[in-house]
Coordinates of C-alpha atoms in Angstrom, one line a residue:
M1 CA 0.0 0.0 0.0
S2 CA 1.3 3.5 -0.9
R3 CA 2.0 5.9 2.0
E4 CA 2.1 9.0 -0.3
P5 CA -1.5 10.3 0.5
G6 CA -0.9 10.2 4.2
C7 CA 2.3 12.1 3.9
K8 CA 0.6 14.8 1.9
R9 CA -2.1 15.1 4.5
W10 CA 0.6 15.4 7.3
L11 CA 2.4 18.2 5.4
L12 CA -0.8 20.1 4.8
L13 CA -1.7 20.0 8.5
A14 CA 1.8 21.2 9.5
A15 CA 1.5 24.1 7.0
C16 CA -1.8 25.1 8.4
A17 CA -0.6 25.0 12.0
H18 CA 2.4 27.1 11.1
L19 CA 0.2 29.7 9.4
F20 CA -2.2 29.7 12.4
F21 CA 0.7 30.7 14.8
L22 CA 2.3 33.1 12.4
L23 CA -0.9 35.0 11.5
P24 CA -1.0 37.3 14.6
L25 CA 2.6 38.3 14.1
L26 CA 2.0 39.1 10.4
R27 CA -1.1 41.1 11.4
T28 CA 0.9 43.1 13.9
R29 CA 3.7 43.8 11.4
A30 CA 1.2 44.7 8.7
F31 CA -0.5 47.4 10.8
A32 CA 2.5 48.7 12.7
V33 CA 3.7 52.2 12.0
I34 CA 7.5 52.4 11.7
P35 CA 8.8 55.4 13.4
E36 CA 10.5 58.1 11.4
G37 CA 14.3 57.5 11.3
A38 CA 14.0 53.8 12.3
E39 CA 16.5 51.7 10.3
D40 CA 14.0 48.8 9.7
E41 CA 10.7 47.5 10.7
T42 CA 12.0 45.8 13.8
E43 CA 12.2 49.2 15.6
L44 CA 8.5 49.2 16.5
P45 CA 6.7 51.1 19.3
V46 CA 5.7 47.8 20.8
L47 CA 9.3 46.8 21.2
Q48 CA 10.4 50.2 22.4
K49 CA 7.7 50.2 25.1
S50 CA 8.8 46.7 26.1
K51 CA 12.4 47.9 26.4
K52 CA 11.4 51.0 28.4
S53 CA 9.1 48.9 30.7
G54 CA 12.1 46.6 31.3
T55 CA 14.2 49.5 32.4
I56 CA 11.5 50.9 34.6
S57 CA 11.0 47.5 36.1
K58 CA 14.7 47.2 36.9
I59 CA 14.8 50.7 38.4
S60 CA 11.7 50.0 40.5
R61 CA 13.1 46.8 41.7
E62 CA 16.3 48.5 42.7
L63 CA 14.4 51.4 44.2
K64 CA 12.4 49.0 46.5
E65 CA 15.8 47.8 47.8
I66 CA 16.7 51.3 49.2
V67 CA 15.4 52.4 52.6
F68 CA 15.4 56.2 52.9
I69 CA 16.0 57.6 56.4
I70 CA 15.3 61.3 56.8
Q71 CA 17.1 62.8 59.8
S72 CA 14.0 64.6 61.0
Q73 CA 12.9 66.4 64.1
S74 CA 9.6 66.7 65.9
N75 CA 9.3 70.5 66.0
S76 CA 6.5 71.5 63.7
F77 CA 8.7 73.5 61.3
H78 CA 11.2 70.7 60.9
S79 CA 8.7 67.8 60.7
K80 CA 6.8 69.6 57.9
R81 CA 10.0 70.0 55.9
A82 CA 10.8 66.3 56.4
E83 CA 7.3 65.3 55.3
D84 CA 7.7 67.5 52.2
L85 CA 10.9 65.6 51.3
K86 CA 9.3 62.3 51.9
R87 CA 6.4 63.2 49.5
D88 CA 8.9 64.3 46.9
I89 CA 10.8 61.0 47.1
L90 CA 7.6 59.0 46.9
K91 CA 6.3 61.1 44.0
Q92 CA 9.5 60.5 42.0
A93 CA 9.1 56.8 42.8
A94 CA 5.5 56.8 41.7
D95 CA 6.4 58.4 38.4
L96 CA 8.4 55.3 37.7
G97 CA 5.3 53.3 37.9
K98 CA 6.1 50.5 40.4
E99 CA 6.3 49.8 44.1
L100 CA 7.3 52.6 46.4
P101 CA 10.4 52.5 48.6
T102 CA 10.4 52.7 52.4
V103 CA 10.9 56.3 53.6
L104 CA 11.2 56.8 57.3
L105 CA 11.4 59.9 59.5
I106 CA 13.9 59.4 62.4
H107 CA 11.8 61.4 64.9
Q108 CA 8.9 59.0 64.4
M109 CA 11.0 55.9 65.1
N110 CA 11.4 53.8 68.2
G111 CA 10.6 56.5 70.8
H112 CA 14.3 56.4 71.6
E113 CA 15.8 59.7 72.9
G114 CA 18.9 59.0 71.0
A115 CA 17.4 58.0 67.7
W116 CA 19.0 61.0 66.1
T117 CA 22.4 59.5 66.8
I118 CA 21.5 56.6 64.4
L119 CA 23.7 53.9 65.8
P120 CA 21.1 52.8 68.4
L121 CA 18.8 52.0 65.4
M122 CA 21.2 49.7 63.6
R123 CA 19.8 46.5 65.1
D124 CA 16.2 47.5 64.1
F125 CA 17.4 48.3 60.6
S126 CA 19.1 44.9 60.4
V127 CA 16.1 42.9 61.7
T128 CA 13.6 44.7 59.5
Y129 CA 15.5 45.3 56.3
G130 CA 18.5 43.0 56.5
R131 CA 17.1 40.4 54.0
N132 CA 15.1 42.3 51.4
S133 CA 17.0 45.6 51.0
S134 CA 20.4 46.5 49.7
W135 CA 21.0 50.1 51.0
I136 CA 20.1 52.4 53.8
F137 CA 20.3 56.0 52.5
F138 CA 20.4 58.8 55.1
C139 CA 19.7 62.4 54.4
E140 CA 18.7 65.7 56.1
E141 CA 15.4 67.5 55.6
D142 CA 17.0 70.0 53.3
T143 CA 18.7 67.4 51.1
R144 CA 17.3 67.2 47.6
I145 CA 17.4 63.9 45.8
Q146 CA 17.2 62.9 42.2
V147 CA 16.0 59.4 42.6
V148 CA 17.0 58.0 39.2
K149 CA 20.5 59.4 39.5
L150 CA 20.8 58.1 43.0
L151 CA 20.0 54.6 41.7
E152 CA 22.6 54.9 39.0
T153 CA 25.1 56.0 41.5
L154 CA 24.5 53.2 44.0
G155 CA 24.4 50.8 41.1
R156 CA 28.1 51.3 40.6
F157 CA 28.8 49.6 43.9
D158 CA 28.4 45.9 44.7
G159 CA 25.6 45.9 47.4
S160 CA 26.7 42.5 48.6
K161 CA 29.9 44.0 50.1
E162 CA 30.4 46.4 53.0
W163 CA 30.2 50.0 51.8
F164 CA 30.2 53.4 53.6
L165 CA 29.5 56.1 51.0
G166 CA 29.2 59.9 51.3
K167 CA 30.7 63.3 50.4
A168 CA 34.0 63.4 52.3
L169 CA 34.9 66.0 54.9
Y170 CA 38.2 66.2 56.7
D171 CA 39.9 68.3 59.3
E172 CA 42.7 70.4 58.1
E173 CA 44.1 70.6 61.6
S174 CA 43.2 68.7 64.8
T175 CA 40.3 70.2 66.6
I176 CA 38.7 70.2 70.0
I177 CA 35.3 69.1 68.7
H178 CA 36.9 65.9 67.5
H179 CA 39.0 65.5 70.6
Y180 CA 42.2 66.3 68.6
A181 CA 41.9 63.0 66.8
F182 CA 44.6 62.1 64.2
A183 CA 46.6 65.0 65.5
E184 CA 49.7 64.1 63.4
N185 CA 47.7 64.3 60.1
P186 CA 43.9 64.9 60.5
T187 CA 43.4 65.1 56.8
V188 CA 43.7 61.3 56.5
F189 CA 40.4 60.6 58.2
K190 CA 37.3 61.2 56.1
F191 CA 33.7 61.5 57.4
P192 CA 30.5 62.2 55.6
D193 CA 28.7 65.5 55.1
F194 CA 25.2 64.6 56.2
A195 CA 23.8 67.4 54.1
A196 CA 24.8 65.6 50.9
G197 CA 23.3 62.3 52.0
W198 CA 25.2 59.1 52.9
A199 CA 24.7 55.4 52.5
L200 CA 25.4 52.1 54.2
S201 CA 25.2 48.8 52.4
I202 CA 23.1 46.2 54.2
P203 CA 26.0 43.9 54.8
L204 CA 27.7 46.7 56.7
V205 CA 24.4 47.5 58.6
N206 CA 24.2 43.8 59.6
K207 CA 27.8 43.8 60.8
L208 CA 27.3 47.0 62.9
A209 CA 24.1 45.5 64.4
K210 CA 26.0 42.3 65.4
K211 CA 28.7 44.4 67.0
L212 CA 26.2 46.6 68.9
K213 CA 24.5 43.5 70.2
S214 CA 27.7 42.1 71.7
E215 CA 29.2 45.5 72.7
P216 CA 26.5 48.1 73.6
L217 CA 27.3 51.7 73.1
K218 CA 29.2 53.4 75.9
S219 CA 27.6 56.1 77.9
D220 CA 29.5 59.1 76.5
F221 CA 29.1 62.4 74.8
T222 CA 27.8 62.9 71.3
I223 CA 29.4 66.1 69.9
D224 CA 29.8 65.8 66.2
L225 CA 27.7 62.9 65.1
K226 CA 29.1 62.6 61.5
H227 CA 32.7 62.3 62.8
E228 CA 31.7 59.9 65.6
I229 CA 29.7 57.6 63.3
A230 CA 32.7 57.4 60.8
L231 CA 35.0 56.5 63.7
Y232 CA 32.7 53.8 64.9
I233 CA 32.4 52.3 61.4
W234 CA 36.1 52.5 60.9
Q235 CA 36.8 50.5 64.1
K236 CA 40.5 51.6 64.3
G237 CA 41.2 50.2 60.8
E238 CA 39.1 47.0 61.1
G239 CA 36.1 48.5 59.3
P240 CA 35.7 50.3 56.0
H241 CA 36.8 53.9 55.4
L242 CA 34.3 56.3 53.9
T243 CA 34.3 56.0 50.1
P244 CA 33.9 59.5 48.6
V245 CA 31.0 59.7 46.0
P246 CA 31.2 62.8 43.7
E247 CA 27.5 62.5 42.9
F248 CA 26.6 63.3 46.6
C249 CA 26.7 67.1 46.4
T250 CA 25.9 70.1 48.7
D251 CA 25.7 72.6 45.9
D252 CA 22.4 74.5 45.6
V253 CA 19.9 72.8 43.3
N254 CA 20.0 75.9 41.0
S255 CA 23.8 75.8 40.7
Y256 CA 25.4 75.2 37.3
K257 CA 27.6 72.6 39.0
V258 CA 24.9 70.1 39.8
D259 CA 24.3 68.3 36.4
H260 CA 26.1 65.2 37.6
C261 CA 24.7 65.3 41.1
A262 CA 22.3 62.7 42.6
T263 CA 21.8 65.0 45.7
T264 CA 21.9 68.7 46.2
F265 CA 21.2 70.9 49.3
S266 CA 19.1 73.9 50.0
N267 CA 21.9 76.0 51.4
F268 CA 20.0 79.1 52.4
L269 CA 18.9 80.7 55.6
P270 CA 15.3 79.7 56.3
L271 CA 12.8 82.5 56.2
C272 CA 9.1 81.9 56.8
G273 CA 7.7 85.4 56.3
E274 CA 8.9 88.6 57.9
P275 CA 11.9 88.3 60.3
V276 CA 11.0 88.4 64.0
K277 CA 11.0 92.0 65.3
K278 CA 14.0 93.2 67.2
E279 CA 11.8 93.9 70.2
D280 CA 10.7 90.3 70.2
V281 CA 14.1 89.0 71.1
F282 CA 15.6 89.5 74.5
V283 CA 19.4 88.8 74.7
A284 CA 21.1 87.8 77.9
V285 CA 24.9 87.9 78.0
K286 CA 26.6 85.8 80.8
T287 CA 29.8 87.4 82.0
C288 CA 31.9 88.0 85.1
Q289 CA 34.1 90.9 86.3
K290 CA 37.4 89.5 85.1
F291 CA 36.1 89.5 81.5
H292 CA 34.5 93.0 81.5
G293 CA 37.7 94.6 80.0
D294 CA 38.4 92.2 77.1
R295 CA 35.3 90.3 76.1
I296 CA 32.5 92.8 76.5
P297 CA 34.2 95.4 74.3
V298 CA 34.2 92.8 71.5
V299 CA 30.4 92.4 71.9
K300 CA 29.9 96.1 71.8
Q301 CA 32.1 96.4 68.7
T302 CA 30.4 93.7 66.8
W303 CA 26.9 92.4 67.3
E304 CA 25.4 94.4 70.2
R305 CA 24.1 97.0 67.7
E306 CA 21.8 94.3 66.3
A307 CA 20.0 93.7 69.6
A308 CA 17.1 96.0 70.7
L309 CA 16.8 94.3 74.2
I310 CA 20.1 93.2 75.7
E311 CA 21.4 92.9 79.3
Y312 CA 24.7 91.8 80.7
Y313 CA 24.6 89.5 83.8
S314 CA 27.7 89.4 86.0
D315 CA 28.9 88.9 89.5
Y316 CA 29.7 92.6 89.7
A317 CA 27.6 95.7 88.9
D318 CA 29.5 97.8 86.4
I319 CA 27.6 100.9 85.4
S320 CA 29.9 101.6 82.4
I321 CA 28.7 98.6 80.5
P322 CA 26.2 98.3 82.4
T323 CA 26.1 94.9 84.0
I324 CA 23.5 93.5 86.5
D325 CA 24.6 91.6 89.5
L326 CA 22.2 88.7 90.0
G327 CA 23.5 87.9 93.4
V328 CA 25.0 84.6 92.1
P329 CA 28.8 84.2 92.7
N330 CA 30.9 83.4 89.6
T331 CA 31.9 79.8 89.3
D332 CA 34.8 78.4 87.3
R333 CA 33.2 75.2 86.0
G334 CA 29.4 75.6 85.3
H335 CA 27.0 78.4 85.5
C336 CA 23.7 76.7 86.3
G337 CA 22.8 79.0 89.2
K338 CA 23.3 82.1 87.0
T339 CA 21.4 80.7 84.1
F340 CA 18.4 79.8 86.1
A341 CA 18.5 83.3 87.7
I342 CA 18.4 84.7 84.1
L343 CA 15.4 82.5 83.3
E344 CA 13.5 83.8 86.4
R345 CA 14.3 87.4 85.5
F346 CA 13.1 86.9 82.0
L347 CA 9.7 85.8 83.2
N348 CA 9.4 88.2 86.0
Y349 CA 10.9 91.5 84.7
S350 CA 10.8 91.5 80.9
S351 CA 7.7 92.3 79.0
S352 CA 5.3 89.5 78.7
R353 CA 5.0 90.4 75.0
T354 CA 8.6 89.4 74.4
P355 CA 8.3 85.8 73.0
W356 CA 12.0 84.9 72.7
L357 CA 15.0 84.7 75.0
V358 CA 18.6 84.1 73.8
I359 CA 21.3 83.3 76.4
V360 CA 24.9 83.6 75.2
D361 CA 28.4 83.7 76.7
D362 CA 30.5 86.8 76.6
D363 CA 32.7 85.2 74.0
T364 CA 29.9 84.1 71.8
L365 CA 29.8 85.7 68.3
I366 CA 26.3 85.8 67.0
S367 CA 24.2 87.3 64.2
I368 CA 21.0 88.6 65.8
F369 CA 20.0 89.7 62.3
R370 CA 20.1 86.2 61.0
L371 CA 18.6 84.7 64.1
R372 CA 15.5 86.9 63.7
K373 CA 15.1 85.5 60.2
L374 CA 15.5 81.9 61.5
L375 CA 13.0 82.5 64.3
S376 CA 10.3 83.4 61.7
C377 CA 10.0 79.7 61.1
Y378 CA 9.2 78.8 64.7
D379 CA 6.0 79.1 66.6
P380 CA 6.6 81.0 69.8
N381 CA 3.4 79.4 71.2
E382 CA 5.2 76.0 71.2
P383 CA 7.9 75.1 73.8
V384 CA 11.0 75.7 71.7
F385 CA 14.5 75.1 72.9
L386 CA 16.9 75.8 70.0
G387 CA 20.6 75.7 69.2
E388 CA 23.4 73.2 68.5
R389 CA 22.5 69.8 69.8
Y390 CA 24.8 67.6 71.8
G391 CA 24.0 64.3 73.6
Y392 CA 25.0 62.6 76.8
G393 CA 24.7 58.8 77.4
L394 CA 22.3 58.3 74.5
G395 CA 23.3 54.8 73.9
T396 CA 22.0 53.8 77.4
G397 CA 19.1 56.3 77.9
G398 CA 20.6 59.7 78.5
Y399 CA 19.4 63.0 77.1
S400 CA 20.1 65.6 74.4
Y401 CA 21.0 69.2 75.2
I402 CA 21.8 72.5 73.6
T403 CA 25.4 73.4 74.0
G404 CA 25.6 76.8 75.6
G405 CA 28.6 78.4 73.8
G406 CA 26.8 78.7 70.5
G407 CA 23.8 80.3 72.1
M408 CA 20.6 78.9 73.6
V409 CA 17.2 80.1 72.3
F410 CA 14.0 79.7 74.3
S411 CA 10.4 80.5 73.6
R412 CA 8.7 82.1 76.5
I413 CA 6.4 79.2 76.9
A414 CA 9.4 76.8 77.1
V415 CA 10.8 78.9 80.0
Q416 CA 7.3 78.9 81.7
K417 CA 7.0 75.1 81.5
L418 CA 10.6 74.7 82.8
L419 CA 10.2 76.9 85.8
A420 CA 6.8 75.5 86.6
S421 CA 8.5 72.2 87.1
K422 CA 10.6 71.3 90.0
C423 CA 13.7 70.6 87.9
R424 CA 16.6 72.8 89.1
C425 CA 20.4 72.8 89.4
Y426 CA 21.8 70.1 91.5
S427 CA 24.6 72.5 92.3
M428 CA 25.3 76.2 91.5
D429 CA 28.3 75.2 89.4
A430 CA 26.6 72.4 87.5
P431 CA 26.9 72.6 83.7
D432 CA 23.8 74.7 82.9
D433 CA 23.3 73.5 79.3
M434 CA 23.4 69.8 80.4
V435 CA 21.0 70.4 83.3
L436 CA 18.6 72.2 81.0
G437 CA 18.8 69.3 78.6
M438 CA 18.0 66.9 81.4
C439 CA 15.1 69.0 82.6
F440 CA 13.5 69.4 79.2
S441 CA 13.9 65.7 78.5
G442 CA 12.1 64.9 81.8
L443 CA 9.3 67.2 80.7
G444 CA 9.0 65.5 77.4
I445 CA 10.0 68.7 75.5
P446 CA 12.4 67.8 72.7
I447 CA 15.3 70.1 72.0
T448 CA 15.5 71.5 68.4
H449 CA 18.8 71.3 66.6
S450 CA 20.1 73.9 64.1
P451 CA 23.6 73.3 62.5
L452 CA 23.8 77.1 62.0
F453 CA 24.8 77.5 65.7
H454 CA 28.4 76.6 66.5
Q455 CA 30.1 75.8 69.8
A456 CA 33.6 76.4 68.4
R457 CA 35.5 78.7 66.0
P458 CA 35.3 78.6 62.2
M459 CA 38.7 77.0 62.0
D460 CA 37.4 74.1 64.1
Y461 CA 35.1 73.0 61.3
P462 CA 35.9 71.6 57.8
K463 CA 35.8 74.2 55.1
G464 CA 33.5 72.0 53.0
Y465 CA 31.0 71.8 55.9
L466 CA 30.8 75.6 56.3
S467 CA 30.7 76.3 52.6
H468 CA 27.0 75.5 52.3
Q469 CA 26.0 77.3 55.5
I470 CA 24.9 80.8 56.5
P471 CA 26.0 80.6 60.1
V472 CA 24.2 82.2 63.1
S473 CA 26.9 81.9 65.7
F474 CA 30.5 80.8 66.6
H475 CA 32.1 80.6 70.0
K476 CA 35.5 81.3 71.7
H477 CA 38.2 83.9 71.1
W478 CA 41.2 81.5 71.3
N479 CA 44.0 82.4 68.9
I480 CA 41.7 84.4 66.6
D481 CA 40.7 88.0 66.0
P482 CA 37.0 87.8 67.1
V483 CA 36.1 91.1 65.4
K484 CA 37.6 89.9 62.2
V485 CA 35.7 86.6 62.5
Y486 CA 32.4 88.4 63.1
F487 CA 32.7 90.7 60.1
T488 CA 33.8 87.8 57.9
W489 CA 31.2 85.3 58.9
L490 CA 28.3 86.9 60.7
A491 CA 27.9 90.6 59.9
P492 CA 24.6 91.4 58.0
N493 CA 26.7 92.2 54.9
T494 CA 29.9 90.7 53.7
E495 CA 31.5 94.2 54.0
E496 CA 30.9 96.3 57.1
S497 CA 32.0 99.6 58.3
L498 CA 34.5 99.3 61.1
N499 CA 35.6 102.6 62.7
G500 CA 34.4 104.4 59.7
K501 CA 36.4 102.2 57.2
K502 CA 35.2 99.6 54.9
V503 CA 36.8 96.2 55.6
A504 CA 36.5 92.9 53.8
Y505 CA 38.0 89.6 55.0
N506 CA 38.7 86.4 53.3
R507 CA 37.1 83.3 55.0
E508 CA 40.0 81.2 53.8
D509 CA 42.2 83.1 56.2
L510 CA 40.1 82.1 59.3

């Protein structure tokens, strides 16, 4: 029997089946519009969309692996700025069309007094994000982030390894705020500028969490967090150094320099309406008789003219200044007794319509003009305690405080709440700033940090750190010309009249 008819039928069925599966593709090709400039019909919108979707899908997957931590504060002004940044990050993510990343605000985390010091949170980060994330990215409320560029930047680094990334700062000379670390050559140690954002890979987070579990943080001072975190990660050479990332920037978003940047920074002095009136700020200067002749003349030659309400408190009444003797003897170590006497006087003798009190040392250099602008962003009806934040014992409880040398700013209601409590100096010579921090912590009133206040001199901070600031204060006259420092860094204009002459100073010299 011949097998030819069956073979023909098999070939016919195969041809039909081939045509059945090919027809949809032929139909698509027949009706597709080839874009102008495409080299052939394979460059179709369907394929282009597929390629774009693949890129977006990859970006979204990588984006989901980043946990954003905004170093926020609970004060209403700061929390709003942090929320605005969170919304911006999530909007950029939503525009990519996929799952949103985790964005956390530090002040809402853990209820831990020391959450702002970050290291106490490492174990929580490790447990919660240690398996499904690749990076923890930290930023300040005024950091501006280009999400796609950030993903491209982080994508250059192998997330399975230990990485500590940031914009590098360094000390040009050893400084008191860093305990004179690396005195022989301080430039060798790099630490991150928080304003530019900084990142830890998850393997490094897990390593830090493990170490913190076996060796809890010591009860000690937190002075310059960015330097202290870098020291802790470095572990005397056993951990990674900071890797500088040029795409982490602190230039203003409108600068011509930022085309390559994944982050930028809003480096302007906050202004939320009209500056606070001169008459709304009462300035109290702490001094003593031995400094009447050298420190007080500097105040009068520089920033006193900016203050409408100012009094000098001393252990001796000198009518030439004039000073007010509060009846509190001068002490060499702390000034708690004097400071609480000033707080009492502010409530009892100043106008009840004066909403703000500023307490400074006689060797504090401050711009009241800039402070009035800054205070426009704070509600005097809230208990505000503002300045440069330090911490004590935050790894084991402890408390935060405003360091006194850079200036301490109080709303009247904060002073009222403090004095209505029973919290007072445990001794007349106790450190006033630390006692105040302890008292406000006990009252549940958080202190508010501003990096524009400085406990030390300009030369004690990295130039790169000060380059994106409009400072409000500095402190100490050691080995500097304080008048020159004031007119260079703090005067209302970059050039000021001094004894009838125009003077201009170069910050690089200070």
